[in-house]
XYZ file of C-alpha atoms in Angstrom:
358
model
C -32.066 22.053 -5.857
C -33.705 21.894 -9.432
C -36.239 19.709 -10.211
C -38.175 18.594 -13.713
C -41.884 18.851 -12.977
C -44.395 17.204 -15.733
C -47.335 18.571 -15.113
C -51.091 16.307 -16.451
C -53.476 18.864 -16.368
C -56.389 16.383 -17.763
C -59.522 17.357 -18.075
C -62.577 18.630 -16.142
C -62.098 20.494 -13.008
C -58.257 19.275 -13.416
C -56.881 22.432 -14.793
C -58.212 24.771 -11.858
C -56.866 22.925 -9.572
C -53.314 22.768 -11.352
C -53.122 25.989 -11.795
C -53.331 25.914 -7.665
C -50.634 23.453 -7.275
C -48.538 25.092 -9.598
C -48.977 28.666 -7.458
C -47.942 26.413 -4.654
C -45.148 24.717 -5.570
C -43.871 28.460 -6.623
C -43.517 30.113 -3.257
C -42.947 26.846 -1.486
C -39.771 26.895 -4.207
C -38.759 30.349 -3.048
C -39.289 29.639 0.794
C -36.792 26.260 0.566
C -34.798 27.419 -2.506
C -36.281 25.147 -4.919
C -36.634 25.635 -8.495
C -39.359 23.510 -10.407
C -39.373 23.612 -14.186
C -42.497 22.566 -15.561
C -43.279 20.779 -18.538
C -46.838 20.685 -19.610
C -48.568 17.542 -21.666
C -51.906 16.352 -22.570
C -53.597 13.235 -21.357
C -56.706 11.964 -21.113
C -59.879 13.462 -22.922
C -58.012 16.322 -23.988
C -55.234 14.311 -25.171
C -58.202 12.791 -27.298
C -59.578 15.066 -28.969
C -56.065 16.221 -29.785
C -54.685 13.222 -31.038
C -56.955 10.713 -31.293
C -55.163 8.842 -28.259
C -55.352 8.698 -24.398
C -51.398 9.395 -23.987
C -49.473 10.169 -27.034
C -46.000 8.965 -26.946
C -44.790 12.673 -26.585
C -47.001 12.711 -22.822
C -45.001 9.652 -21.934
C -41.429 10.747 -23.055
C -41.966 13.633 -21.438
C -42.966 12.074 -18.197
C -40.115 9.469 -18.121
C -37.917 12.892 -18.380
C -38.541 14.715 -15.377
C -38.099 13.934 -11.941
C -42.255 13.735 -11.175
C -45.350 13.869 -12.493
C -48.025 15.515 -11.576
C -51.296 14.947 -12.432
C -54.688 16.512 -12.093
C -58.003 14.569 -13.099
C -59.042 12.726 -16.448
C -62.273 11.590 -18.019
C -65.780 13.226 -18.495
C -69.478 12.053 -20.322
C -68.032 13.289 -23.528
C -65.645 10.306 -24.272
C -67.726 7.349 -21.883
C -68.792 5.513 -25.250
C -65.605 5.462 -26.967
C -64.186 1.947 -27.891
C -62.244 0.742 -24.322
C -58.822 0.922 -26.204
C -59.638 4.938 -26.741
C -60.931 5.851 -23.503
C -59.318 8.376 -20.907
C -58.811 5.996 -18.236
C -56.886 3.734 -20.948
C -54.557 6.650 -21.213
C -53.886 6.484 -16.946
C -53.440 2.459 -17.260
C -50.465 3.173 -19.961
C -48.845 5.972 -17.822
C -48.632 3.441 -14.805
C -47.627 0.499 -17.317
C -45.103 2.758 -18.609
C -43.719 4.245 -16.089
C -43.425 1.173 -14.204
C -45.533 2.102 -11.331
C -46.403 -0.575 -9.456
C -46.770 0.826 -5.918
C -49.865 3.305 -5.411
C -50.252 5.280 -1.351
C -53.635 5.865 -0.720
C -53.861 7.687 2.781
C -57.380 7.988 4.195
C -56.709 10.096 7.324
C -59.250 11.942 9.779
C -58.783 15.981 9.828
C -60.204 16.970 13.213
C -61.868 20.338 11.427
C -63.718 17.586 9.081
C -64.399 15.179 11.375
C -68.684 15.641 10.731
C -68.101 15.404 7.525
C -67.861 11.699 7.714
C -70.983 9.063 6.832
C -70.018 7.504 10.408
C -70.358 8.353 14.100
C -67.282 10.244 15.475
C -66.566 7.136 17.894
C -65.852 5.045 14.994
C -63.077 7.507 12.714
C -61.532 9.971 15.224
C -58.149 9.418 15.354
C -58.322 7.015 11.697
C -55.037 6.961 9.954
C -54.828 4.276 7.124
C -52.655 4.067 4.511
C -53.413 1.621 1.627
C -50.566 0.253 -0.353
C -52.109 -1.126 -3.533
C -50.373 -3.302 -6.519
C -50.949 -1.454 -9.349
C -49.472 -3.243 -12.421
C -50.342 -6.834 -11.701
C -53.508 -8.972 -10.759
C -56.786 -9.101 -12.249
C -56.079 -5.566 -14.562
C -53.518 -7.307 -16.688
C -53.084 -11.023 -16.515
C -53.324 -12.557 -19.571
C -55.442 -14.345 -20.925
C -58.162 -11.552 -20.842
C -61.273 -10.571 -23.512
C -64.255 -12.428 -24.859
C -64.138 -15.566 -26.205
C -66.506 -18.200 -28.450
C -66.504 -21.289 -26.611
C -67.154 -24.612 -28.834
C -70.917 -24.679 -28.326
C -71.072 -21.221 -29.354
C -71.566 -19.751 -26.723
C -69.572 -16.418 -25.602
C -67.437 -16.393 -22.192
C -65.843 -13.473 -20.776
C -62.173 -13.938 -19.220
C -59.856 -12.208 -16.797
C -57.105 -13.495 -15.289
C -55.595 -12.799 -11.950
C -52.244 -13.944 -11.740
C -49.143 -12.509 -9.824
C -45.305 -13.794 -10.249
C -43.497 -13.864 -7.028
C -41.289 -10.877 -7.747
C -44.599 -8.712 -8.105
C -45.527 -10.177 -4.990
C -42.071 -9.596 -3.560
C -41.565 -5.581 -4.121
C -45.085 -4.756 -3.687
C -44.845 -6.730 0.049
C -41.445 -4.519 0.590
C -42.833 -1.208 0.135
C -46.107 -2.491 2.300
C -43.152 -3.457 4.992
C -40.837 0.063 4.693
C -44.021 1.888 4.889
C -45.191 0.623 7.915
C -41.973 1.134 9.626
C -42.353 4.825 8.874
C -45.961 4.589 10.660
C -47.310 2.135 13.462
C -45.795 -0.716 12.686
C -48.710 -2.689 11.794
C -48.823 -4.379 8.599
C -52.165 -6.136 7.488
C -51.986 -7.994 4.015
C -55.323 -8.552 2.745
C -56.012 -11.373 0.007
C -58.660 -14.283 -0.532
C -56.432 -17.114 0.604
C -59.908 -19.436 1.566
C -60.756 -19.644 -2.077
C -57.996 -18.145 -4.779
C -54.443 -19.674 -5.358
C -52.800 -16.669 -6.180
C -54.207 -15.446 -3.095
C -52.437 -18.185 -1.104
C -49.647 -17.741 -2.982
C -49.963 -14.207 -1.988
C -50.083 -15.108 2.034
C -47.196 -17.184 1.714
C -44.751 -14.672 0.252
C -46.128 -12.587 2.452
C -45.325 -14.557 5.058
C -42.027 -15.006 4.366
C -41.180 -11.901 3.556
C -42.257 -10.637 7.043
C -39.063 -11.987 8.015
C -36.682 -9.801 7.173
C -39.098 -7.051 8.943
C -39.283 -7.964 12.141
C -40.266 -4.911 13.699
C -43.344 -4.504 11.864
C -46.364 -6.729 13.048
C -48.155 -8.854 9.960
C -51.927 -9.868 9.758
C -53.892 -11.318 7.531
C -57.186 -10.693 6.864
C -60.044 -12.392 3.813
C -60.783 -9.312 1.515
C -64.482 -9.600 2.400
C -63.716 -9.544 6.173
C -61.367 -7.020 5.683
C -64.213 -4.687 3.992
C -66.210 -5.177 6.562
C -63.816 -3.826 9.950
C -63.281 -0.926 7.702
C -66.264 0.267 8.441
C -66.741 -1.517 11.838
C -64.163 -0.670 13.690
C -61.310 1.271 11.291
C -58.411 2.642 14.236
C -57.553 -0.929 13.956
C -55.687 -0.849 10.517
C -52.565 1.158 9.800
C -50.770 0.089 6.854
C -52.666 -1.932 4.445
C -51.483 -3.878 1.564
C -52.991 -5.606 -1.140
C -53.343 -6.586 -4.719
C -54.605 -3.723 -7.567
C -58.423 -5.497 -7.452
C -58.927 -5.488 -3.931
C -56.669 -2.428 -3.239
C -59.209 -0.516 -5.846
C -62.413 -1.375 -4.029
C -60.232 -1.034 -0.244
C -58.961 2.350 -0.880
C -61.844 4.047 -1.928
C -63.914 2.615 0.803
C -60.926 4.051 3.575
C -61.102 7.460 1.351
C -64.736 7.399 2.232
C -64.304 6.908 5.891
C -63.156 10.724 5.999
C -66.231 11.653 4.382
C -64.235 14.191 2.043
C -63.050 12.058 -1.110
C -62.094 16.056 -2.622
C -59.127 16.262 0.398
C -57.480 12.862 0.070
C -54.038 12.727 -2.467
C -52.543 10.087 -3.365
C -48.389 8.946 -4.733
C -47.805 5.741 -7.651
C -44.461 4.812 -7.447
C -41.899 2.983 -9.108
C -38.570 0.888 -8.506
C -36.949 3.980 -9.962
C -38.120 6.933 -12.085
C -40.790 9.450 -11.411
C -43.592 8.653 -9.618
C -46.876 10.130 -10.260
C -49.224 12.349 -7.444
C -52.864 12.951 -7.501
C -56.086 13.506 -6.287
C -57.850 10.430 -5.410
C -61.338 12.691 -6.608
C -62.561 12.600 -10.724
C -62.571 15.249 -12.725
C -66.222 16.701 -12.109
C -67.205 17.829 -15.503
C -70.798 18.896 -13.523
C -68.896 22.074 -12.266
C -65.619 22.291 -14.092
C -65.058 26.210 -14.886
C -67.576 26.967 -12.211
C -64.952 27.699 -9.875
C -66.645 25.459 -7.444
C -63.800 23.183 -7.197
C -62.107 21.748 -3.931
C -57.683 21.841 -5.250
C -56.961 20.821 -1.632
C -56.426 17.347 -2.767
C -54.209 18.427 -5.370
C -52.381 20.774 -3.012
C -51.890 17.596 -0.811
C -50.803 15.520 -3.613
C -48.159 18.001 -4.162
C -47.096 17.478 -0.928
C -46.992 13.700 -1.139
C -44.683 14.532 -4.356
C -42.184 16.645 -2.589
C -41.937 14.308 0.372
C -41.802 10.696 -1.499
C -40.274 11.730 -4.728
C -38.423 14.514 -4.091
C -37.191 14.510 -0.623
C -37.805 17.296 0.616
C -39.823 16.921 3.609
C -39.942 20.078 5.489
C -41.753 21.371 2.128
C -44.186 18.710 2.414
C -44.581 19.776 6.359
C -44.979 23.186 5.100
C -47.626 22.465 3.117
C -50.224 20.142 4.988
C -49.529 22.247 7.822
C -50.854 25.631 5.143
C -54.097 23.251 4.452
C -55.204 22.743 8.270
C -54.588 25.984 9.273
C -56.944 27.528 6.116
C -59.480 24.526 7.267
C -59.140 25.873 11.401
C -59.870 29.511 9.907
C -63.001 27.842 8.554
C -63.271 28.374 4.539
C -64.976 25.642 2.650
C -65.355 24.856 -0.860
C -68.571 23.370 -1.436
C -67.636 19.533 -1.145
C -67.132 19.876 2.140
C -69.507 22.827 3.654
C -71.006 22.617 6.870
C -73.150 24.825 9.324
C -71.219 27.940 10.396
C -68.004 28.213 7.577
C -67.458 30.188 5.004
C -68.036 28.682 1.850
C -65.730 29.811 -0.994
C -64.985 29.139 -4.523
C -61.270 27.497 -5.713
C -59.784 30.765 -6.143
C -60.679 32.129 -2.737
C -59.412 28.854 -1.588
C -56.329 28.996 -3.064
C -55.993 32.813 -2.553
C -56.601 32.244 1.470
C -53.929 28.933 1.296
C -51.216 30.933 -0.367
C -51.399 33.534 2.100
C -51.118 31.506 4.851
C -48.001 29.966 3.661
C -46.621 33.056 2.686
């Protein structure tokens, strides 16, 4: 099997930890006779300074021509006072826009060997395995009208609009649905029905869609209420879906549950086309070239890429399996050091992960 890799380095910490991926992907491609071509492109700050824009046209062509994308980490203090329009994170907004990506997998799941790690009592998260389906190209991010306006007195007013057609509402509501029949079963749609239209508009389609799944189980939960059992009582949840505002805020607060934000990968996907996989973590300029970096996340995310894009899920098992087993022999990068590991830089890391899958 051949396959057309684009690889987003970014900036920061991100190309240490592609480099990683990349040695990954490479004996993982000799164990299952696959063979990865990769494309390299610029995006972000990097893309920036090279161009003067956030993704040049070439990033995206390239990108659309391969069969995923893989991407690292964008975005650092050197380009936070740049106009909005010229900012990294403009650059990731126009690679989901682009590619059409309006389905992003967040999974916040427990790893035994990093259990202590999280902020709350091992009662509460043992055994916690979310996964948060968010819209990603709708909502609150890009309805129109949006920007800041004179009103007739004079005074200015700032606008966003949230605002979803029911064919966003539709495909984002079937993915939530086919991925919870690959899970628990348990589907829990999350809006703000008591006070937003669009959010009842939201339930009902929901609703109705639920119909032609009926061996998943829907709930429906008030955003706010929602927030709060994440962090009361999370074993509850097991597929969550939601709209690209409150699936921003949900899915970091489930990444936090595992108390290691530098393990957790994530997949955006389309109706068809590449998809892109990546860390859920920033890019760290405080310690990129340091070699303090955690690329577990990225390792995962390459996982996440061979099993949802690719298909190729005995890679995939390969892979996570390769990550516990390195965790259970007890090396740590600093992120996620505690009493009585060994703590080791992001080439030790990956030196120790690659030999354990080899």
């Amino acid at each position: 099997m051949n396959y057309r890799i684009t690889l987003l380095p970014g900036d920061g910490i991100g190309p240490e930890i592609m480099t990683v991926a990349v040695d990954v992907l490479k004996v993982i491609g000799n164990q299952f006779n696959l063979n990865f071509e990769f494309q390299e492109a610029p995006i972000g700050g990097v893309a920036i300074d090279a161009t003067g824009e956030p993704l040049p046209k070439e990033t995206l062509e390239k990108c659309r021509n391969s069969d995923a994308v893989l991407l690292a980490a964008i975005g650092g203090y050197k380009w936070d006072n740049l106009p909005r329009h010229q900012r990294p994170e403009t650059g990731l907004l126009g690679l989901r826009s682009g590619l059409g990506l309006f389905a992003n997998l967040r999974p916040a799941k427990i790893l035994p060997q990093l259990i202590d790690a999280s902020s709350l009592k091992r009662e509460i998260v043992e055994g916690v395995d979310i996964m948060v389906v968010r819209e990603l190209t709708g909502g609150v991010y890009f309805g129109m009208p949006k920007g800041v306006f004179e009103t007739e007195t004079g005074e200015k007013r700032g606008v966003n609009t949230m605002a979803y057609t029911e064919s966003e509402i539709d495909r984002i509501a079937k993915v939530g649905f086919e991925t919870a029949q690959k899970r628990g079963g348990k589907l829990c749609s999350v809006d703000k029905a008591n006070v937003l239209e669009v959010s009842q508009f939201w339930r009902d389609r929901m609703t109705q869609m639920s119909s032609e799944f009926p061996d998943v189980e829907l709930s429906h939960l008030y955003v706010d209420n929602a927030a709060m059992q994440l962090v009361r009582w999370p074993k509850q949840f097991d597929t969550i879906v939601t709209g690209n505002l409150f699936g921003d805020i949900l899915s970091d607060a489930a990444a936090m549950l595992t108390g290691s934000i530098g393990m957790l990968p994530s997949a955006s996907l389309g109706a068809s086309g590449p998809g892109v996989f990546e860390p859920v973590h920033g890019s760290a300029p405080d310690i990129a070239g340091q070699d303090k970096a955690n690329p577990l996340a990225q390792v995962l995310s390459v996982a996440m890429m061979l099993r949802y894009a690719l298909e190729q899920p005995a890679a995939a098992d390969k892979i996570e399996e390769a990550v516990l087993q390195v965790l259970d022999l007890g090396y740590r990068t600093g992120d996620i050091m505690s009493e009585g590991m060994k703590q080791v830089g992001c080439k030790e890391m990956a030196e120790v992960l690659l030999k354990v899958l080899s």
